[in-house]
XYZ file of C-alpha atoms in Angstrom:
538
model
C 146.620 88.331 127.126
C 142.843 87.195 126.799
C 140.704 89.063 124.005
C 137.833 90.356 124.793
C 135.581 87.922 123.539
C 137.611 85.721 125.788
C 136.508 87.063 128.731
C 132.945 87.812 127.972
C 132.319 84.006 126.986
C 133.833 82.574 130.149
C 132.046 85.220 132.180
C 128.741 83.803 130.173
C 129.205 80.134 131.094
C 129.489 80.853 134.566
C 126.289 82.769 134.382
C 124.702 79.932 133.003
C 124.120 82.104 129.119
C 125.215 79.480 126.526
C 121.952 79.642 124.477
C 122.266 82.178 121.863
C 118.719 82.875 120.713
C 119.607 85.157 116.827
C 119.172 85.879 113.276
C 122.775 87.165 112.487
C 123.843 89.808 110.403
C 127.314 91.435 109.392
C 127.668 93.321 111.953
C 127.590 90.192 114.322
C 129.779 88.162 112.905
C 132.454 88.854 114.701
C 130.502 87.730 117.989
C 130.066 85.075 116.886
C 133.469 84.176 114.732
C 134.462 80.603 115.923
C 131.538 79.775 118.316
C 132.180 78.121 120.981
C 130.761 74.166 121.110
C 129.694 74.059 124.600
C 126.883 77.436 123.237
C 123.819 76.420 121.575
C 123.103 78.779 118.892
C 119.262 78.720 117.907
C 118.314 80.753 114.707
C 115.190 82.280 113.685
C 114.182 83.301 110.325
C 113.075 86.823 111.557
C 113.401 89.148 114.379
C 109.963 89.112 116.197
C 110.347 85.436 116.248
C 114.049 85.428 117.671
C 112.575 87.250 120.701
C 109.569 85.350 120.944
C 111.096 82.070 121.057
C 113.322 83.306 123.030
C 110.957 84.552 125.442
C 109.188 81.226 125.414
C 112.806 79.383 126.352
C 113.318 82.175 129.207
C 109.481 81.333 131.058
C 110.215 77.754 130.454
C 113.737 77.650 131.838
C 113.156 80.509 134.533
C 116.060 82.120 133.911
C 117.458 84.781 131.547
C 118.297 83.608 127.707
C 121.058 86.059 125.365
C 119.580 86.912 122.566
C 121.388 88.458 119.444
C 119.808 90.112 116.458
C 121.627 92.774 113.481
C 122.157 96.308 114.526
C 119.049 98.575 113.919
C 117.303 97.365 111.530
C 117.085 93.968 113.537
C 116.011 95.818 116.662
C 113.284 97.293 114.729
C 111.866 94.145 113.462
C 111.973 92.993 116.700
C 110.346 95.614 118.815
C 106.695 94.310 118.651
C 108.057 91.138 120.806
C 110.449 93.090 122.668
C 107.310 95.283 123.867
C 105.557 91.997 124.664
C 109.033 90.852 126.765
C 108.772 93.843 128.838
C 104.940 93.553 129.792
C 105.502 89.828 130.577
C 108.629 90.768 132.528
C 111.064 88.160 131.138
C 114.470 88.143 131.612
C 116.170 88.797 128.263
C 119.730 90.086 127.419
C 119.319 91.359 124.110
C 122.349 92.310 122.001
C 122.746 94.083 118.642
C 126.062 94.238 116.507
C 127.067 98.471 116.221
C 129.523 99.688 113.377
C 133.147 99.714 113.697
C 134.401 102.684 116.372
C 136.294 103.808 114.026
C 133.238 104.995 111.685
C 130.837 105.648 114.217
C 131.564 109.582 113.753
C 130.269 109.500 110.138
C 127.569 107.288 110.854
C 128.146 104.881 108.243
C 125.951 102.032 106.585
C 123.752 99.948 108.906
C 124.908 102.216 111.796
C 122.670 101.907 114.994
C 122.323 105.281 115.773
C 121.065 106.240 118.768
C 121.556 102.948 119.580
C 120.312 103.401 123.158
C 117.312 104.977 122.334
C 115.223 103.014 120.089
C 114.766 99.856 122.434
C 112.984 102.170 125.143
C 110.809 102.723 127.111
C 110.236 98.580 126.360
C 113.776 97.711 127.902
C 114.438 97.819 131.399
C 118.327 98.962 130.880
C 119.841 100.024 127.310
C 124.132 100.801 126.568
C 126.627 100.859 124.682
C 130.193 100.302 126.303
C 132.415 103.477 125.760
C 135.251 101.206 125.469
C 135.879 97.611 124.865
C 137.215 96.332 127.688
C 133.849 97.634 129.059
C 131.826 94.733 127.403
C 132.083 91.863 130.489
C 130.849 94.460 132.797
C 128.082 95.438 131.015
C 126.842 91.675 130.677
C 127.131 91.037 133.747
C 125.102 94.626 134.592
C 122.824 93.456 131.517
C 122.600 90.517 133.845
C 121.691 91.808 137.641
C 119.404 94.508 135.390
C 117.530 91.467 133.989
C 116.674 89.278 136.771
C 116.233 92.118 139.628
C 112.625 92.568 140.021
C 110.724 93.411 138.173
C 112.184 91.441 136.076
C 112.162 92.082 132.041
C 114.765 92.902 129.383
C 117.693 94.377 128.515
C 119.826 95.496 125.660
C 123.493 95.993 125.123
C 124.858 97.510 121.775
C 128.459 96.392 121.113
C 130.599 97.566 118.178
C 131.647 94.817 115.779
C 135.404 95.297 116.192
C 135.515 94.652 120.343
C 135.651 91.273 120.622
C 139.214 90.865 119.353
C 140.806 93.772 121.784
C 143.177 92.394 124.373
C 142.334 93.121 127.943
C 143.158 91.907 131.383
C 141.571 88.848 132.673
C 139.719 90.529 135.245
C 136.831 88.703 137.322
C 133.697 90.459 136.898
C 131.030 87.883 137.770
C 128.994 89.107 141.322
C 125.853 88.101 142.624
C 122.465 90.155 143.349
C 119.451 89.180 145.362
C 116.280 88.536 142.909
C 113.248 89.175 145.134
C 112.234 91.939 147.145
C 110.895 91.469 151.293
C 107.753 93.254 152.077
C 108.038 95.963 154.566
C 107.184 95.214 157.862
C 105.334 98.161 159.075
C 102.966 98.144 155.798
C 102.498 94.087 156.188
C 101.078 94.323 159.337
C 98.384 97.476 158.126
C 97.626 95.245 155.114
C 97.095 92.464 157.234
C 94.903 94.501 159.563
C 92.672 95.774 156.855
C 92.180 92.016 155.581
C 91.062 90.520 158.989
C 88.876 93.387 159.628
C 87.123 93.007 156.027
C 83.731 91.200 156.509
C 83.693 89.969 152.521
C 87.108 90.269 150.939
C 88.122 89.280 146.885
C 90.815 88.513 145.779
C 92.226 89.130 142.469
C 95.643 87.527 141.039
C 98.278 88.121 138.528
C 101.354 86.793 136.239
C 103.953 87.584 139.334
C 102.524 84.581 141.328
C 103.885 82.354 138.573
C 106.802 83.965 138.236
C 107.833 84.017 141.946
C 106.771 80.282 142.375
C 103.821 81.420 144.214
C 101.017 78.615 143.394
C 100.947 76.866 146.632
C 100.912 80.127 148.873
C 98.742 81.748 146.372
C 96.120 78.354 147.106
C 97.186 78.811 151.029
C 96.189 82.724 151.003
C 92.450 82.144 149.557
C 92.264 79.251 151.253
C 92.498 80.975 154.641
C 90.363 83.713 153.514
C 88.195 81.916 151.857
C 88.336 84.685 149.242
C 87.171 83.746 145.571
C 89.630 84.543 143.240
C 89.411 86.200 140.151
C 92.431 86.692 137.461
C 93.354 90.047 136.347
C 92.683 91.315 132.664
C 94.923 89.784 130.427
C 96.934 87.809 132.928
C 99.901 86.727 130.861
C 100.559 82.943 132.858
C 97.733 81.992 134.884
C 98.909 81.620 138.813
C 95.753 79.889 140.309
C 93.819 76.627 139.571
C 90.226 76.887 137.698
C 88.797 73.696 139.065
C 89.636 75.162 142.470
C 86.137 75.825 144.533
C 87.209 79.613 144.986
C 88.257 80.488 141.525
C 85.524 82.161 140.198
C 87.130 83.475 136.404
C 88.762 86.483 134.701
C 87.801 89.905 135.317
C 86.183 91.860 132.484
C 89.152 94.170 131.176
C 86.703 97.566 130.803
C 86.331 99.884 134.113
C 82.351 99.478 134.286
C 82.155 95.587 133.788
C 85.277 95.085 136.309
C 83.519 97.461 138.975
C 80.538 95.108 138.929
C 82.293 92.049 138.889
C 83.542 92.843 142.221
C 80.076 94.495 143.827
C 79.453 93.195 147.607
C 82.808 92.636 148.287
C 84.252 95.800 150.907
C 87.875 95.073 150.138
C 90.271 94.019 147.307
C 93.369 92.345 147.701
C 95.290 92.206 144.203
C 98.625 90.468 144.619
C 101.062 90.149 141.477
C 98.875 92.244 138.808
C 98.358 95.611 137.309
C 95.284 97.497 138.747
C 94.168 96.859 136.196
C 94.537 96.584 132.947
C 91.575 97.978 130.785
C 90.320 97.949 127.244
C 88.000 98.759 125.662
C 86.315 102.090 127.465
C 82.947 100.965 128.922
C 82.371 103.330 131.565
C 81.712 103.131 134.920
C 83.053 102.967 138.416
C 86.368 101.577 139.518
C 85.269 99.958 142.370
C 81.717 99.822 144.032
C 80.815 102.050 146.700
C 82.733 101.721 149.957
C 85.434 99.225 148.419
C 88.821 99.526 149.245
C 91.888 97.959 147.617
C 94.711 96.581 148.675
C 97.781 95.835 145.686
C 101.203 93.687 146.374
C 103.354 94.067 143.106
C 106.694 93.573 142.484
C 106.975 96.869 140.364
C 107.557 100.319 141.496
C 106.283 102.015 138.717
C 102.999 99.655 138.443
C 102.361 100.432 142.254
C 102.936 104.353 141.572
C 100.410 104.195 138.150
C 97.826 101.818 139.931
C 94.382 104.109 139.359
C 93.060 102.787 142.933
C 94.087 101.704 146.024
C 97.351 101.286 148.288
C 100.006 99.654 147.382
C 102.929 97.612 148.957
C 106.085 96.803 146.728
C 106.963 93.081 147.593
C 107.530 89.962 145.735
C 104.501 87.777 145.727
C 105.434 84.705 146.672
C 107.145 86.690 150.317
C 104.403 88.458 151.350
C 101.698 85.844 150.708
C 103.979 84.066 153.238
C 104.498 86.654 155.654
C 100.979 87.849 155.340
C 99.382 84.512 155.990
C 100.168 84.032 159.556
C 99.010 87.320 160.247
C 95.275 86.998 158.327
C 93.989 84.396 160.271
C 91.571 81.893 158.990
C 87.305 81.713 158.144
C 85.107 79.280 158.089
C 85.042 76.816 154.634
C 82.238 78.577 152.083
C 80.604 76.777 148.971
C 82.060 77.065 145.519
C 81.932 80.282 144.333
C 80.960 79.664 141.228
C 79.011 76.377 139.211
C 80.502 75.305 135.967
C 77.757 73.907 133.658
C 78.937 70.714 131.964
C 80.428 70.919 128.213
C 78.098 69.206 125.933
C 79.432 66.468 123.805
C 80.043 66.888 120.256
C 78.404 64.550 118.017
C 79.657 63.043 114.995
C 77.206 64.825 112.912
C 77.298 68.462 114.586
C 76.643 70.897 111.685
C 79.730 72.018 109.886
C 81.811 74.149 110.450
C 81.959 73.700 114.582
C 81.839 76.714 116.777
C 85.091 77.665 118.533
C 83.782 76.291 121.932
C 82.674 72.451 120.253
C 86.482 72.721 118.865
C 87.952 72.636 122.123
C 85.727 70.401 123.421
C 86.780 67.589 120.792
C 90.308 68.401 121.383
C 89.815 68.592 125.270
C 88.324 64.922 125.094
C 92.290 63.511 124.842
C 94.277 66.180 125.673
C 97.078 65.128 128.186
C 96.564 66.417 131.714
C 100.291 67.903 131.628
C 99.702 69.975 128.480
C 101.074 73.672 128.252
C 98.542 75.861 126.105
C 99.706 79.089 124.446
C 96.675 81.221 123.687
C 96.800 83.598 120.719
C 93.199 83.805 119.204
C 91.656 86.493 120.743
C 88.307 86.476 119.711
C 87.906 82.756 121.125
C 89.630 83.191 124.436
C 86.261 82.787 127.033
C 85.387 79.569 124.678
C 87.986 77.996 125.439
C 88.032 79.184 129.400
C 85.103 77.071 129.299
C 86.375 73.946 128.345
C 88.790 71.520 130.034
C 91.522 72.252 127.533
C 91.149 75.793 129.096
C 91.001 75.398 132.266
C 94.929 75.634 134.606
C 95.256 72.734 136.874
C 98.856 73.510 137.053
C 101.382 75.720 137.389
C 103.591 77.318 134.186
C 101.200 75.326 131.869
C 99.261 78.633 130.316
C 100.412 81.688 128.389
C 99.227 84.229 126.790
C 100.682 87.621 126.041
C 100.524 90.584 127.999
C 100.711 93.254 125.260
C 97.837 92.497 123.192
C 100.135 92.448 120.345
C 100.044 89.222 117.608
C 103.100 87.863 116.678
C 103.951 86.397 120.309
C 102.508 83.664 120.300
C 104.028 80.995 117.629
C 107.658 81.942 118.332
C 106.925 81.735 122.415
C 105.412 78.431 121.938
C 108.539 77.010 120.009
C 110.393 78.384 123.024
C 108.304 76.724 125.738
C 108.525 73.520 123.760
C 112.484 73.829 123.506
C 112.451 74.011 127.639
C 110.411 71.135 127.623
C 113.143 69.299 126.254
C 115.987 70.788 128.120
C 114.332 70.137 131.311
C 113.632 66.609 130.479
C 110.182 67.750 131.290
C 108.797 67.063 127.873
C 104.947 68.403 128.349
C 103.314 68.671 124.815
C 102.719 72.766 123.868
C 99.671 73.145 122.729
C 99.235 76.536 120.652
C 95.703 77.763 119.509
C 96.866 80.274 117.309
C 94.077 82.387 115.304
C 94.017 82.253 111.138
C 95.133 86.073 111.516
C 97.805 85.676 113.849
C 99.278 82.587 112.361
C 100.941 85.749 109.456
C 102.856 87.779 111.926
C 105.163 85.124 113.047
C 105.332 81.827 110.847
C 108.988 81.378 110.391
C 109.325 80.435 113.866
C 107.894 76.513 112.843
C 110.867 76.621 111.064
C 112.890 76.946 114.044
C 110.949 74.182 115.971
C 111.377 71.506 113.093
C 114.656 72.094 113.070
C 115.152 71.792 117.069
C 112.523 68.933 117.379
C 110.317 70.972 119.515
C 106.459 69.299 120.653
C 104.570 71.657 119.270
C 100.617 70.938 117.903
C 99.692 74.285 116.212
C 95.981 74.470 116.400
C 95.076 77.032 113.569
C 91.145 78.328 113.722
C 90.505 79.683 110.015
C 87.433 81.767 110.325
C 88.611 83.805 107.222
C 88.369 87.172 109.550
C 89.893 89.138 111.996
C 87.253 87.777 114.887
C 88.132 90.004 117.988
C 88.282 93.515 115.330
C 84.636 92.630 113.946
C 83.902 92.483 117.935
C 85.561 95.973 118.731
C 83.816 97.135 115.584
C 80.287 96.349 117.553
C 81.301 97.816 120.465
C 82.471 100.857 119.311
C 79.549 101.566 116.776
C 81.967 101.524 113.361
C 80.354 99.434 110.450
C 82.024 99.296 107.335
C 85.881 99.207 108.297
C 87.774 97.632 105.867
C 90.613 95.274 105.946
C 88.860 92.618 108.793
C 88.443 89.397 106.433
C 91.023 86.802 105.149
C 89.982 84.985 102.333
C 92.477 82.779 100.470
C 94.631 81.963 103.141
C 96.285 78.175 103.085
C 97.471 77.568 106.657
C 98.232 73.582 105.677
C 100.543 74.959 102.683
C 102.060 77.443 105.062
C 103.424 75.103 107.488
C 103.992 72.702 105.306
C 106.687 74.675 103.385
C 108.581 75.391 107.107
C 108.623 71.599 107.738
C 105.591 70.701 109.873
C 103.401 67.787 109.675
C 100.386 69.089 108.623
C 96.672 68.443 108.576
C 93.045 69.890 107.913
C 89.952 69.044 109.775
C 86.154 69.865 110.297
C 84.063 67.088 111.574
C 84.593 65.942 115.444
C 86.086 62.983 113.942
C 88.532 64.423 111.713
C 90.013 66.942 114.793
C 90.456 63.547 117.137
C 92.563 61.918 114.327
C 94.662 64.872 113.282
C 94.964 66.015 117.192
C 96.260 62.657 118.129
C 98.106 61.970 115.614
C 100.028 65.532 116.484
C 100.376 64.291 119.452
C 101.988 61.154 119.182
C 103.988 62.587 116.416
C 106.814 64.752 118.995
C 107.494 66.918 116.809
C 105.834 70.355 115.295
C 102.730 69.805 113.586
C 99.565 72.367 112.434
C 96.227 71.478 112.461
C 93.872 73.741 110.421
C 90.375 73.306 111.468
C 87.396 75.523 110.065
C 85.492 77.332 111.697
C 81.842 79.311 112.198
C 82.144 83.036 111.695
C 79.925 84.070 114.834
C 81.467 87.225 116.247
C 80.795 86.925 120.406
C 80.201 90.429 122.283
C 83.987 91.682 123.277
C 82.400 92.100 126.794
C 80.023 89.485 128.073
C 76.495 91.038 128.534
């Protein structure tokens, strides 16, 4: 009679689950006792970074990864990325090793109690199976949980002596459909209201990506001839910025946003929250006499939206069913004119501003490169240079939870899809001084996997985007926002990266394409000017 662990594994491999994102602990052992050689195990050095590269792997593969990290005090390590998971909506089945049954009553050492509770609300399903015969089934509900949208991630807590308890081979694998159809009746009202709107915007978010929407999402402004902004903090960018309707990302405070989108008498937001806001600069939601329009994949986004109508659809579906219906208008002008990036010089004063940085590294970066965004404070310098600026799809990420620690780990996983794929795009991270703390270990992971990854480390000795907030919100003299002392070359060099510093234009070419010809993880420390920008443009 099959074990337990028997069945699970085989009902795994037919689900297409045999990487094993972890950092293991006693209580998983037993999982993983004799693992099998057709799995890839991948190991972390820490908890955030398990998720995060595995949430990386997940967006890069486009389907769900198994991740597996120690009972409770794992889980709480890794709730930071687990919170970012759920805001990006990636598919993750996240497990946890639990005590033996036979203890659970006297809640013994490293017990997960309330092992349900403490993933949520940032899970989209949490269990424990009352028995262990129980444990296929709830994979495979983990599973159809996971990639039903929206999609996002799960966890399953399963007691360390399961896996060895006989059961029947029964067959639990089934299939469930991934996308949900528009609804007729509210399609054609939607597309009613768009063909009788004399000026119409459009803003888009992270579900085009994720439902494969590029092309339609092109198609739809196209025929509208709409320009298209991004939403606040869109997590992977869905829409080209060299495209003559794009005209940039909205201002994430409610004042600034209302005004971005003055003259236009209706907005059509397909695939993002409406909207995501912070800081508080007030103001109105929408201008006078504007009406909006949202298509989002999740219920509970649709029912929180704070304007508007809403129609629960996968993007990619209703763009499609909503185009025939829309009609077409005649071919406007850009929206929007791009002033030229200045060349560096040789001799630019020292250290270069965040924007001249990106414009030496966007003079040879590859057209196919992937860029993973985690330095807040310089994120609209480099939107303005071609380094910035999504030509295709998948090839920019950021997180959608504000919270550091994402970014590293996510761009070891992206790099480790690359490979898997046989795509092999170079990941390009521009990771701030700050954030570079919160998740280091993970270069370990991506020397050891031979992941492309150039690490592109900004040392401004401060924490940039809290000096900005500080501004804003009229609060000299907070302590705690500088980082002297930090050695970011040392840092990666001890996890096994080539490593390099830089300052002058001529320095950052070398190092960058040396990184780049190098196929394997390297960081690049480059210094640079301490000019805090205004969090919202003026």
């Amino acid at each position: 009679m099959p074990s337990v662990r028997d069945v699970t594994f085989e009902l795994l491999r037919r689900l297409d689950l045999t990487v094993v994102v972890g950092n293991p602990g006693s209580t998983e052992e037993t999982f993983l006792k004799d693992f099998p050689a057709d799995f890839t195990y991948v190991l972390a050095l820490q908890e955030s970074s398990v998720i995060g590269i595995a949430d990386g792997l997940a967006q890069g593969l486009k389907k769900p990864v198994l991740v597996n990290v120690h009972t409770g005090a794992g889980m709480g390590n890794a709730m930071g990325c687990i919170l970012t998971a759920y805001l990006n909506k990636t598919p993750l089945i996240i497990t946890a090793g639990q005590q033996t049954r036979e203890m659970l009553l006297g809640e013994p050492f490293l017990t997960n109690t309330e092992e349900t509770v403490l993933p949520k609300p940032w899970v989209k399903w949490s269990y424990e199976p009352k028995r262990p015969q129980d444990v296929p089934g709830a994979f495979m509900r983990a599973y159809a949980m996971a990639v039903q949208q929206p999609t996002g991630p799960v966890f399953l807590s399963l007691p360390l002596d399961d896996w060895d308890k006989e059961m029947d081979a029964r067959d639990v694998l089934r299939s469930v459909s991934t996308r949900h159809a528009p609804d007729p009746a509210r399609l054609e009202d939607f597309a009613a209201r768009i063909r009788a709107s004399h000026n119409p915007v459009l803003v888009y978010g992270g579900d085009l990506s994720r439902s494969q929407a590029w092309e339609a999402g092109i198609a739809f402004a196209e025929a509208l001839q709409a320009p298209v902004w991004l939403g606040p903090f869109t997590e992977c960018v869905p829409f080209p910025g060299n495209h003559p309707l794009y005209a940039g990302v909205l201002p994430p405070a409610v004042g600034p946003l209302g005004q971005a989108l003055s003259g236009h008498d209706l907005v059509v937001v397909v695939g993002a929250p409406v909207f995501r806001y912070y800081p508080w600069v007030a103001g109105e939601i929408l201008p006078a006499g504007t009406k909006l329009l949202q298509i989002i994949d999740d219920p509970y986004e649709a029912a929180k939206s704070v304007a508007g109508d809403s129609l629960v659809a996968d993007s990619l579906l209703a763009l499609e069913a909503l185009l025939p219906l829309v009609g077409s208008r005649p071919v406007r002008g850009p929206v929007r004119q791009n002033a030229p990036v200045a060349a560096v010089p040789d001799d630019a004063p020292l250290p270069l501003t965040p924007g001249q940085i990106f414009a030496v590294l966007s003079e040879s970066a590859p057209a196919d490169v992937i860029v993973v965004n985690e330095s807040p404070s310089n994120m609209r310098d480099l939107a303005g240079t071609s380094l910035g600026v999504v030509t295709r799809p998948h090839s920019s990420y950021v997180m959608a939870s504000g919270g550091l620690g994402w970014g590293m780990p996510a761009a070891v996983g992206l790099a480790m899809a690359e490979a898997r794929t046989g795509r092999n795009r170079p990941v390009v991270a521009v990771i701030g001084d700050g954030s570079f703390q919160y998740s280091l270990q993970s270069i370990w992971t991506g020397v050891q996997h031979g992941a492309h990854v150039v690490f592109v480390v900004l040392r401004n000795e401060q924490y940039g985007i809290l000096k900005a907030f500080a501004r804003l919100e009229e609060t000299p003299g907070v302590p705690g926002l500088d980082l002297p002392g930090l050695d970011i070359v040392s840092l990666g060099k001890g996890y096994g990266a080539a490593t390099a510093k830089a300052a002058a234009p001529i320095e950052i070419r070398a190092a960058f394409a040396k990184a780049l010809a190098f196929k394997g993880v390297s960081v690049i420390e480059i210094a640079t000017d301490k000019h805090i920008s205004d969090l919202i443009p003026k």
